[in-house]
């Protein structure tokens, strides 16, 4: 059950939904991202993934003890995140935080929702021109249509839905994405997005289609068109939708890494421009609230993650077109374990007592500041 240990505060600032519902897209984007340099911290790890990060990356001393138990690790992780969020300076650079659903859960033995409660307190204290917005990762969007109502009760502003269509062999070619009957996931995504909007929350849809294959442009174009059609059919207000995908750069991670910096930047910028044109065509010049460029995975034997300069160039390519055609930047940054909650943050937390904990909080904030500076400088 979702936690009921705290009430929705009467003084909560205006919601993301209200901002997007009552303002033109240009004004709304500036209000949320203030003014285009703030971004999202994504802490949507499952319990299993969270445990893996703690064991592999943080090197906490108590993990070496034979009698350490999963609950102890979970408690320490929640305590750490609560401390990291208790920092007004952080939210000069971060405007959105997406929580895994287990952060909103209650437990009979300990307060699993402490980090989320800390965020909510920070939300109450933010000045009107630096509002922050809490999100949740809705893992069961295909099965449980009732959860958005509960999310709304907990003060959630936006809902992340992640949809992986699989590789080219599973999909059977890009043309298969063009016919909704071949891929009912588009319709399910649209209906789930509508359920979020009925509850006055903003859906954030992450779609994963092949992106490093030669025909990745075709996959991207077809996916965007099918999604746009299904959203329109379901009655979804597209100006109150945020999208995220990996960019169709069409080359392997190894090829990308071997390119010169200039070549990567050119590839990324052109890819970003092409992505915007595809989105604009699919949505028939109807604006969307924002777009996030997903960077790929750093885990596994063969990591697929993009180089940082390529990823930022994709953002800038999208932003340049969006500014010209829609009047606002559209594209924002998102960080997770790769750049923001780096292993070093967790290791600082686990050593040198309070000094180490405060150093971890400072580094967490500095990482967000550096990303905000990077996207602002190029723009």
mmCIF file of C-alpha atoms in Angstrom:
data_model
loop_
_atom_site.group_PDB
_atom_site.id
_atom_site.type_symbol
_atom_site.label_atom_id
_atom_site.label_comp_id
_atom_site.label_asym_id
_atom_site.label_seq_id
_atom_site.Cartn_x
_atom_site.Cartn_y
_atom_site.Cartn_z
ATOM 1 C CA UNK A 1 0.000 0.000 0.000
ATOM 2 C CA UNK A 2 1.114 3.544 -0.616
ATOM 3 C CA UNK A 3 2.179 5.394 2.489
ATOM 4 C CA UNK A 4 -0.367 7.484 4.322
ATOM 5 C CA UNK A 5 2.020 8.738 6.964
ATOM 6 C CA UNK A 6 1.917 12.333 5.769
ATOM 7 C CA UNK A 7 -0.805 14.519 4.367
ATOM 8 C CA UNK A 8 -0.832 16.448 1.123
ATOM 9 C CA UNK A 9 0.238 19.920 2.160
ATOM 10 C CA UNK A 10 -2.257 22.762 1.635
ATOM 11 C CA UNK A 11 0.550 25.166 0.763
ATOM 12 C CA UNK A 12 1.902 23.075 -2.122
ATOM 13 C CA UNK A 13 3.066 25.282 -5.000
ATOM 14 C CA UNK A 14 1.284 25.235 -8.325
ATOM 15 C CA UNK A 15 1.532 21.814 -9.949
ATOM 16 C CA UNK A 16 3.243 20.997 -13.231
ATOM 17 C CA UNK A 17 -0.174 20.169 -14.658
ATOM 18 C CA UNK A 18 -1.550 23.592 -13.744
ATOM 19 C CA UNK A 19 1.453 25.359 -15.246
ATOM 20 C CA UNK A 20 1.078 23.513 -18.541
ATOM 21 C CA UNK A 21 -2.710 23.801 -18.538
ATOM 22 C CA UNK A 22 -2.891 27.556 -17.990
ATOM 23 C CA UNK A 23 0.093 28.867 -19.933
ATOM 24 C CA UNK A 24 1.352 28.810 -23.518
ATOM 25 C CA UNK A 25 4.054 26.177 -24.047
ATOM 26 C CA UNK A 26 6.745 28.844 -24.283
ATOM 27 C CA UNK A 27 5.864 30.288 -20.868
ATOM 28 C CA UNK A 28 5.301 26.887 -19.284
ATOM 29 C CA UNK A 29 8.726 25.584 -20.334
ATOM 30 C CA UNK A 30 10.429 28.655 -18.915
ATOM 31 C CA UNK A 31 8.478 28.342 -15.659
ATOM 32 C CA UNK A 32 9.323 24.673 -15.159
ATOM 33 C CA UNK A 33 12.917 24.609 -16.346
ATOM 34 C CA UNK A 34 13.810 28.189 -15.385
ATOM 35 C CA UNK A 35 14.945 29.136 -18.021
ATOM 36 C CA UNK A 36 15.980 25.955 -19.784
ATOM 37 C CA UNK A 37 18.985 24.943 -17.691
ATOM 38 C CA UNK A 38 17.341 22.947 -14.879
ATOM 39 C CA UNK A 39 16.738 19.242 -15.377
ATOM 40 C CA UNK A 40 15.652 15.949 -13.848
ATOM 41 C CA UNK A 41 17.258 13.548 -11.418
ATOM 42 C CA UNK A 42 15.948 10.044 -12.078
ATOM 43 C CA UNK A 43 15.983 7.745 -9.058
ATOM 44 C CA UNK A 44 13.665 5.130 -10.455
ATOM 45 C CA UNK A 45 15.762 2.085 -9.656
ATOM 46 C CA UNK A 46 13.973 -1.075 -8.651
ATOM 47 C CA UNK A 47 14.862 -2.527 -5.264
ATOM 48 C CA UNK A 48 17.057 -5.116 -6.977
ATOM 49 C CA UNK A 49 18.911 -2.504 -9.059
ATOM 50 C CA UNK A 50 19.300 -0.286 -6.001
ATOM 51 C CA UNK A 51 20.848 -3.163 -4.051
ATOM 52 C CA UNK A 52 23.217 -3.881 -6.934
ATOM 53 C CA UNK A 53 24.399 -0.267 -7.002
ATOM 54 C CA UNK A 54 24.957 -0.248 -3.254
ATOM 55 C CA UNK A 55 27.008 -3.453 -3.326
ATOM 56 C CA UNK A 56 28.991 -2.776 -6.511
ATOM 57 C CA UNK A 57 29.521 0.988 -6.424
ATOM 58 C CA UNK A 58 29.367 2.366 -2.886
ATOM 59 C CA UNK A 59 31.677 -0.036 -1.000
ATOM 60 C CA UNK A 60 29.963 0.609 2.338
ATOM 61 C CA UNK A 61 31.938 -1.094 5.087
ATOM 62 C CA UNK A 62 28.966 -2.844 6.699
ATOM 63 C CA UNK A 63 28.263 -4.618 3.398
ATOM 64 C CA UNK A 64 31.389 -6.686 3.984
ATOM 65 C CA UNK A 65 29.901 -8.190 7.135
ATOM 66 C CA UNK A 66 28.295 -11.575 6.782
ATOM 67 C CA UNK A 67 25.316 -10.544 8.878
ATOM 68 C CA UNK A 68 24.370 -7.509 6.762
ATOM 69 C CA UNK A 69 20.761 -7.783 5.579
ATOM 70 C CA UNK A 70 18.899 -6.211 2.630
ATOM 71 C CA UNK A 71 16.750 -4.027 4.877
ATOM 72 C CA UNK A 72 19.858 -2.470 6.387
ATOM 73 C CA UNK A 73 21.095 -1.579 2.899
ATOM 74 C CA UNK A 74 17.715 -0.150 1.912
ATOM 75 C CA UNK A 75 17.544 1.951 5.065
ATOM 76 C CA UNK A 76 21.029 3.340 4.467
ATOM 77 C CA UNK A 77 20.201 4.176 0.838
ATOM 78 C CA UNK A 78 16.991 5.996 1.823
ATOM 79 C CA UNK A 79 18.869 7.866 4.580
ATOM 80 C CA UNK A 80 21.500 8.939 2.056
ATOM 81 C CA UNK A 81 18.991 10.186 -0.504
ATOM 82 C CA UNK A 82 17.066 12.089 2.161
ATOM 83 C CA UNK A 83 20.283 13.884 3.144
ATOM 84 C CA UNK A 84 21.134 14.652 -0.478
ATOM 85 C CA UNK A 85 17.712 16.229 -1.069
ATOM 86 C CA UNK A 86 17.956 18.364 2.050
ATOM 87 C CA UNK A 87 19.805 21.068 0.151
ATOM 88 C CA UNK A 88 18.105 24.227 -1.141
ATOM 89 C CA UNK A 89 21.016 24.881 -3.465
ATOM 90 C CA UNK A 90 20.383 21.622 -5.343
ATOM 91 C CA UNK A 91 17.080 22.878 -6.693
ATOM 92 C CA UNK A 92 18.654 25.798 -8.480
ATOM 93 C CA UNK A 93 19.747 23.134 -10.960
ATOM 94 C CA UNK A 94 17.200 20.328 -10.511
ATOM 95 C CA UNK A 95 13.486 20.915 -11.066
ATOM 96 C CA UNK A 96 12.242 17.319 -11.340
ATOM 97 C CA UNK A 97 12.928 14.215 -9.280
ATOM 98 C CA UNK A 98 11.437 10.882 -10.314
ATOM 99 C CA UNK A 99 11.071 8.329 -7.516
ATOM 100 C CA UNK A 100 10.741 4.590 -7.773
ATOM 101 C CA UNK A 101 7.368 3.518 -6.421
ATOM 102 C CA UNK A 102 8.934 1.767 -3.438
ATOM 103 C CA UNK A 103 10.011 5.186 -2.166
ATOM 104 C CA UNK A 104 6.311 5.941 -1.649
ATOM 105 C CA UNK A 105 5.611 2.700 0.171
ATOM 106 C CA UNK A 106 5.073 2.246 3.857
ATOM 107 C CA UNK A 107 6.687 -0.440 5.950
ATOM 108 C CA UNK A 108 5.760 -1.596 9.413
ATOM 109 C CA UNK A 109 9.373 -1.539 10.603
ATOM 110 C CA UNK A 110 10.936 1.600 9.083
ATOM 111 C CA UNK A 111 10.156 4.724 7.091
ATOM 112 C CA UNK A 112 10.787 3.802 3.454
ATOM 113 C CA UNK A 113 9.321 7.115 2.273
ATOM 114 C CA UNK A 114 11.749 9.377 4.163
ATOM 115 C CA UNK A 115 13.569 10.569 1.038
ATOM 116 C CA UNK A 116 10.303 11.455 -0.683
ATOM 117 C CA UNK A 117 9.024 13.250 2.407
ATOM 118 C CA UNK A 118 12.240 15.281 2.515
ATOM 119 C CA UNK A 119 11.729 16.251 -1.119
ATOM 120 C CA UNK A 120 8.154 17.295 -0.382
ATOM 121 C CA UNK A 121 9.321 19.552 2.441
ATOM 122 C CA UNK A 122 11.824 21.159 0.105
ATOM 123 C CA UNK A 123 9.035 21.633 -2.420
ATOM 124 C CA UNK A 124 7.033 23.638 0.115
ATOM 125 C CA UNK A 125 9.976 25.979 0.739
ATOM 126 C CA UNK A 126 10.824 26.729 -2.888
ATOM 127 C CA UNK A 127 10.282 30.276 -4.176
ATOM 128 C CA UNK A 128 7.599 30.563 -6.890
ATOM 129 C CA UNK A 129 10.169 31.076 -9.652
ATOM 130 C CA UNK A 130 12.041 27.881 -8.694
ATOM 131 C CA UNK A 131 9.228 25.374 -8.222
ATOM 132 C CA UNK A 132 10.192 21.704 -8.131
ATOM 133 C CA UNK A 133 8.134 18.704 -9.177
ATOM 134 C CA UNK A 134 7.989 15.149 -7.890
ATOM 135 C CA UNK A 135 7.459 12.197 -10.203
ATOM 136 C CA UNK A 136 7.041 8.457 -9.882
ATOM 137 C CA UNK A 137 7.989 5.535 -12.107
ATOM 138 C CA UNK A 138 4.804 3.603 -12.918
ATOM 139 C CA UNK A 139 6.157 0.144 -13.682
ATOM 140 C CA UNK A 140 2.757 -1.539 -13.936
ATOM 141 C CA UNK A 141 1.097 0.881 -16.360
ATOM 142 C CA UNK A 142 -0.031 -2.027 -18.549
ATOM 143 C CA UNK A 143 -1.854 -3.790 -15.707
ATOM 144 C CA UNK A 144 -2.930 -1.415 -12.947
ATOM 145 C CA UNK A 145 -5.003 1.535 -14.111
ATOM 146 C CA UNK A 146 -5.911 2.599 -10.558
ATOM 147 C CA UNK A 147 -2.470 3.715 -9.404
ATOM 148 C CA UNK A 148 -2.605 7.265 -10.858
ATOM 149 C CA UNK A 149 -5.404 8.097 -8.421
ATOM 150 C CA UNK A 150 -3.170 7.068 -5.519
ATOM 151 C CA UNK A 151 -0.176 8.905 -6.979
ATOM 152 C CA UNK A 152 -2.261 12.072 -7.143
ATOM 153 C CA UNK A 153 -3.175 11.734 -3.461
ATOM 154 C CA UNK A 154 0.524 11.675 -2.612
ATOM 155 C CA UNK A 155 1.245 14.958 -4.401
ATOM 156 C CA UNK A 156 2.887 13.507 -7.510
ATOM 157 C CA UNK A 157 3.261 15.932 -10.437
ATOM 158 C CA UNK A 158 4.329 13.663 -13.262
ATOM 159 C CA UNK A 159 4.318 9.941 -13.996
ATOM 160 C CA UNK A 160 7.067 8.091 -15.848
ATOM 161 C CA UNK A 161 6.075 5.197 -18.081
ATOM 162 C CA UNK A 162 8.853 3.176 -19.677
ATOM 163 C CA UNK A 163 8.154 1.074 -22.772
ATOM 164 C CA UNK A 164 10.807 -1.074 -24.459
ATOM 165 C CA UNK A 165 9.680 -2.369 -27.848
ATOM 166 C CA UNK A 166 12.716 -4.634 -28.126
ATOM 167 C CA UNK A 167 15.383 -4.988 -30.802
ATOM 168 C CA UNK A 168 14.863 -5.228 -34.546
ATOM 169 C CA UNK A 169 14.443 -8.989 -34.469
ATOM 170 C CA UNK A 170 11.603 -8.748 -31.963
ATOM 171 C CA UNK A 171 9.869 -5.870 -33.729
ATOM 172 C CA UNK A 172 10.325 -7.347 -37.201
ATOM 173 C CA UNK A 173 11.353 -4.153 -38.957
ATOM 174 C CA UNK A 174 10.481 -0.480 -38.597
ATOM 175 C CA UNK A 175 7.374 -0.807 -40.767
ATOM 176 C CA UNK A 176 5.793 -2.973 -38.061
ATOM 177 C CA UNK A 177 5.644 0.061 -35.781
ATOM 178 C CA UNK A 178 3.448 1.955 -38.211
ATOM 179 C CA UNK A 179 0.405 -0.261 -37.722
ATOM 180 C CA UNK A 180 -0.990 0.036 -34.179
ATOM 181 C CA UNK A 181 -2.655 -3.366 -34.507
ATOM 182 C CA UNK A 182 0.814 -4.889 -34.833
ATOM 183 C CA UNK A 183 1.997 -3.092 -31.715
ATOM 184 C CA UNK A 184 -0.822 -2.598 -29.196
ATOM 185 C CA UNK A 185 1.688 -1.021 -26.813
ATOM 186 C CA UNK A 186 1.087 2.368 -28.438
ATOM 187 C CA UNK A 187 -2.593 2.235 -27.569
ATOM 188 C CA UNK A 188 -1.853 1.041 -24.042
ATOM 189 C CA UNK A 189 0.631 3.888 -23.561
ATOM 190 C CA UNK A 190 -1.929 6.409 -24.783
ATOM 191 C CA UNK A 191 -4.654 5.116 -22.465
ATOM 192 C CA UNK A 192 -2.276 5.139 -19.498
ATOM 193 C CA UNK A 193 -1.238 8.702 -20.385
ATOM 194 C CA UNK A 194 -4.901 9.714 -20.490
ATOM 195 C CA UNK A 195 -5.440 8.193 -17.040
ATOM 196 C CA UNK A 196 -2.595 10.361 -15.714
ATOM 197 C CA UNK A 197 -4.126 13.474 -17.249
ATOM 198 C CA UNK A 198 -7.575 12.655 -15.873
ATOM 199 C CA UNK A 199 -5.872 12.857 -12.473
ATOM 200 C CA UNK A 200 -4.140 16.122 -13.452
ATOM 201 C CA UNK A 201 -0.660 14.669 -13.659
ATOM 202 C CA UNK A 202 1.737 14.948 -16.582
ATOM 203 C CA UNK A 203 2.702 11.689 -18.336
ATOM 204 C CA UNK A 204 6.373 11.265 -19.211
ATOM 205 C CA UNK A 205 6.704 8.522 -21.828
ATOM 206 C CA UNK A 206 10.045 6.825 -22.409
ATOM 207 C CA UNK A 207 10.040 4.705 -25.558
ATOM 208 C CA UNK A 208 12.914 2.445 -26.476
ATOM 209 C CA UNK A 209 13.296 1.338 -30.088
ATOM 210 C CA UNK A 210 16.469 0.320 -31.964
ATOM 211 C CA UNK A 211 18.786 3.321 -32.008
ATOM 212 C CA UNK A 212 22.259 2.143 -32.944
ATOM 213 C CA UNK A 213 21.218 0.201 -36.059
ATOM 214 C CA UNK A 214 21.611 1.619 -39.568
ATOM 215 C CA UNK A 215 17.846 1.993 -39.983
ATOM 216 C CA UNK A 216 17.335 3.575 -36.546
ATOM 217 C CA UNK A 217 15.908 6.739 -38.154
ATOM 218 C CA UNK A 218 13.068 4.664 -39.598
ATOM 219 C CA UNK A 219 12.306 3.137 -36.196
ATOM 220 C CA UNK A 220 12.250 6.567 -34.555
ATOM 221 C CA UNK A 221 10.034 8.144 -37.220
ATOM 222 C CA UNK A 222 7.522 5.298 -37.224
ATOM 223 C CA UNK A 223 7.373 5.119 -33.428
ATOM 224 C CA UNK A 224 6.733 8.853 -33.109
ATOM 225 C CA UNK A 225 3.962 8.798 -35.709
ATOM 226 C CA UNK A 226 2.194 5.818 -34.154
ATOM 227 C CA UNK A 227 2.447 7.264 -30.650
ATOM 228 C CA UNK A 228 1.158 10.679 -31.779
ATOM 229 C CA UNK A 229 -1.793 9.061 -33.565
ATOM 230 C CA UNK A 230 -2.728 6.943 -30.548
ATOM 231 C CA UNK A 231 -2.399 9.858 -28.117
ATOM 232 C CA UNK A 232 -4.726 11.917 -30.279
ATOM 233 C CA UNK A 233 -7.205 9.017 -30.538
ATOM 234 C CA UNK A 234 -7.216 8.616 -26.731
ATOM 235 C CA UNK A 235 -7.929 12.322 -26.220
ATOM 236 C CA UNK A 236 -4.581 13.105 -24.608
ATOM 237 C CA UNK A 237 -3.557 16.776 -24.438
ATOM 238 C CA UNK A 238 -0.166 16.590 -26.127
ATOM 239 C CA UNK A 239 0.980 19.967 -24.831
ATOM 240 C CA UNK A 240 0.897 18.316 -21.405
ATOM 241 C CA UNK A 241 3.037 15.312 -22.387
ATOM 242 C CA UNK A 242 6.796 14.852 -21.958
ATOM 243 C CA UNK A 243 8.689 12.385 -24.147
ATOM 244 C CA UNK A 244 12.024 10.611 -23.860
ATOM 245 C CA UNK A 245 13.906 8.293 -26.203
ATOM 246 C CA UNK A 246 17.433 7.317 -27.081
ATOM 247 C CA UNK A 247 18.548 9.154 -30.226
ATOM 248 C CA UNK A 248 18.733 7.260 -33.539
ATOM 249 C CA UNK A 249 22.446 7.806 -34.136
ATOM 250 C CA UNK A 250 22.834 4.621 -36.176
ATOM 251 C CA UNK A 251 26.322 3.522 -35.111
ATOM 252 C CA UNK A 252 27.702 1.262 -32.396
ATOM 253 C CA UNK A 253 29.068 2.499 -29.091
ATOM 254 C CA UNK A 254 32.535 1.405 -30.174
ATOM 255 C CA UNK A 255 32.308 3.348 -33.450
ATOM 256 C CA UNK A 256 31.064 6.422 -31.628
ATOM 257 C CA UNK A 257 33.860 6.287 -29.064
ATOM 258 C CA UNK A 258 36.439 6.082 -31.868
ATOM 259 C CA UNK A 259 35.234 9.258 -33.561
ATOM 260 C CA UNK A 260 36.848 12.641 -33.030
ATOM 261 C CA UNK A 261 35.110 15.095 -30.714
ATOM 262 C CA UNK A 262 34.127 17.313 -33.648
ATOM 263 C CA UNK A 263 32.703 14.367 -35.582
ATOM 264 C CA UNK A 264 30.652 13.229 -32.584
ATOM 265 C CA UNK A 265 29.312 16.723 -32.066
ATOM 266 C CA UNK A 266 28.338 17.010 -35.723
ATOM 267 C CA UNK A 267 26.636 13.612 -35.634
ATOM 268 C CA UNK A 268 24.774 14.475 -32.441
ATOM 269 C CA UNK A 269 23.655 17.913 -33.607
ATOM 270 C CA UNK A 270 22.328 16.605 -36.924
ATOM 271 C CA UNK A 271 20.589 13.726 -35.167
ATOM 272 C CA UNK A 272 18.911 16.143 -32.765
ATOM 273 C CA UNK A 273 17.681 18.315 -35.622
ATOM 274 C CA UNK A 274 16.276 15.291 -37.431
ATOM 275 C CA UNK A 275 14.536 14.136 -34.252
ATOM 276 C CA UNK A 276 12.790 17.453 -33.805
ATOM 277 C CA UNK A 277 11.630 17.482 -37.421
ATOM 278 C CA UNK A 278 10.224 13.983 -36.987
ATOM 279 C CA UNK A 279 8.396 14.943 -33.767
ATOM 280 C CA UNK A 280 7.022 18.116 -35.323
ATOM 281 C CA UNK A 281 5.716 16.166 -38.308
ATOM 282 C CA UNK A 282 4.251 13.349 -36.196
ATOM 283 C CA UNK A 283 2.409 15.742 -33.888
ATOM 284 C CA UNK A 284 1.372 17.964 -36.791
ATOM 285 C CA UNK A 285 2.918 21.131 -35.344
ATOM 286 C CA UNK A 286 1.256 20.567 -31.949
ATOM 287 C CA UNK A 287 3.772 21.375 -29.228
ATOM 288 C CA UNK A 288 4.720 18.983 -26.435
ATOM 289 C CA UNK A 289 5.836 20.002 -22.956
ATOM 290 C CA UNK A 290 9.409 18.741 -23.121
ATOM 291 C CA UNK A 291 11.794 16.122 -24.435
ATOM 292 C CA UNK A 292 14.607 14.235 -22.735
ATOM 293 C CA UNK A 293 17.452 12.539 -24.620
ATOM 294 C CA UNK A 294 18.114 9.178 -22.969
ATOM 295 C CA UNK A 295 21.763 8.233 -22.932
ATOM 296 C CA UNK A 296 21.833 4.440 -22.862
ATOM 297 C CA UNK A 297 23.133 2.024 -20.263
ATOM 298 C CA UNK A 298 26.532 2.016 -18.569
ATOM 299 C CA UNK A 299 26.025 -1.502 -17.237
ATOM 300 C CA UNK A 300 26.677 -4.906 -18.746
ATOM 301 C CA UNK A 301 29.509 -6.494 -20.673
ATOM 302 C CA UNK A 302 28.921 -4.197 -23.651
ATOM 303 C CA UNK A 303 27.648 -0.806 -22.389
ATOM 304 C CA UNK A 304 25.578 1.123 -24.919
ATOM 305 C CA UNK A 305 25.798 4.564 -23.300
ATOM 306 C CA UNK A 306 26.529 7.542 -25.520
ATOM 307 C CA UNK A 307 29.558 9.721 -25.096
ATOM 308 C CA UNK A 308 28.666 12.833 -23.099
ATOM 309 C CA UNK A 309 29.604 15.229 -25.913
ATOM 310 C CA UNK A 310 27.430 13.325 -28.399
ATOM 311 C CA UNK A 311 24.462 13.366 -26.059
ATOM 312 C CA UNK A 312 24.715 17.077 -25.384
ATOM 313 C CA UNK A 313 25.061 17.767 -29.102
ATOM 314 C CA UNK A 314 21.793 15.886 -29.696
ATOM 315 C CA UNK A 315 20.134 18.123 -27.118
ATOM 316 C CA UNK A 316 21.506 21.237 -28.782
ATOM 317 C CA UNK A 317 20.354 20.127 -32.215
ATOM 318 C CA UNK A 318 16.829 19.653 -30.912
ATOM 319 C CA UNK A 319 16.909 22.916 -28.995
ATOM 320 C CA UNK A 320 18.074 24.930 -32.010
ATOM 321 C CA UNK A 321 15.140 23.704 -34.121
ATOM 322 C CA UNK A 322 12.628 23.991 -31.299
ATOM 323 C CA UNK A 323 13.596 27.594 -30.601
ATOM 324 C CA UNK A 324 13.093 28.491 -34.247
ATOM 325 C CA UNK A 325 9.795 26.635 -34.741
ATOM 326 C CA UNK A 326 8.155 26.516 -31.300
ATOM 327 C CA UNK A 327 9.782 29.434 -29.473
ATOM 328 C CA UNK A 328 11.292 27.460 -26.586
ATOM 329 C CA UNK A 329 14.165 25.031 -25.977
ATOM 330 C CA UNK A 330 12.005 21.873 -25.574
ATOM 331 C CA UNK A 331 14.928 19.629 -24.596
ATOM 332 C CA UNK A 332 16.081 19.270 -20.980
ATOM 333 C CA UNK A 333 18.730 17.154 -19.292
ATOM 334 C CA UNK A 334 18.243 14.105 -17.093
ATOM 335 C CA UNK A 335 20.836 12.361 -14.943
ATOM 336 C CA UNK A 336 20.968 9.234 -12.856
ATOM 337 C CA UNK A 337 23.808 7.054 -11.645
ATOM 338 C CA UNK A 338 26.135 7.788 -14.553
ATOM 339 C CA UNK A 339 26.779 11.472 -13.887
ATOM 340 C CA UNK A 340 24.869 12.679 -10.837
ATOM 341 C CA UNK A 341 24.689 9.885 -8.266
ATOM 342 C CA UNK A 342 28.165 8.670 -9.135
ATOM 343 C CA UNK A 343 29.797 5.857 -7.154
ATOM 344 C CA UNK A 344 31.952 8.532 -5.510
ATOM 345 C CA UNK A 345 28.855 10.096 -3.943
ATOM 346 C CA UNK A 346 27.932 6.826 -2.258
ATOM 347 C CA UNK A 347 31.499 6.180 -1.157
ATOM 348 C CA UNK A 348 31.812 9.626 0.395
ATOM 349 C CA UNK A 349 28.594 8.962 2.270
ATOM 350 C CA UNK A 350 29.962 5.764 3.749
ATOM 351 C CA UNK A 351 33.209 7.200 5.124
ATOM 352 C CA UNK A 352 34.342 9.930 7.545
ATOM 353 C CA UNK A 353 31.051 10.284 9.402
ATOM 354 C CA UNK A 354 29.143 13.545 9.067
ATOM 355 C CA UNK A 355 31.932 15.184 7.066
ATOM 356 C CA UNK A 356 31.694 12.424 4.487
ATOM 357 C CA UNK A 357 27.919 12.724 4.330
ATOM 358 C CA UNK A 358 28.084 16.472 3.782
ATOM 359 C CA UNK A 359 30.771 15.997 1.126
ATOM 360 C CA UNK A 360 28.485 13.530 -0.664
ATOM 361 C CA UNK A 361 25.659 16.069 -0.609
ATOM 362 C CA UNK A 362 27.948 18.769 -1.999
ATOM 363 C CA UNK A 363 29.218 16.554 -4.835
ATOM 364 C CA UNK A 364 25.663 15.532 -5.736
ATOM 365 C CA UNK A 365 24.767 19.216 -6.079
ATOM 366 C CA UNK A 366 27.958 20.092 -7.983
ATOM 367 C CA UNK A 367 27.228 17.365 -10.533
ATOM 368 C CA UNK A 368 23.803 18.889 -11.180
ATOM 369 C CA UNK A 369 25.294 22.381 -11.422
ATOM 370 C CA UNK A 370 27.862 21.205 -13.962
ATOM 371 C CA UNK A 371 25.156 19.720 -16.182
ATOM 372 C CA UNK A 372 23.086 22.900 -15.975
ATOM 373 C CA UNK A 373 26.145 24.952 -16.879
ATOM 374 C CA UNK A 374 26.954 22.669 -19.811
ATOM 375 C CA UNK A 375 23.542 22.873 -21.419
ATOM 376 C CA UNK A 376 23.334 26.631 -20.809
ATOM 377 C CA UNK A 377 26.800 27.412 -22.194
ATOM 378 C CA UNK A 378 26.176 25.750 -25.529
ATOM 379 C CA UNK A 379 22.766 27.314 -25.870
#
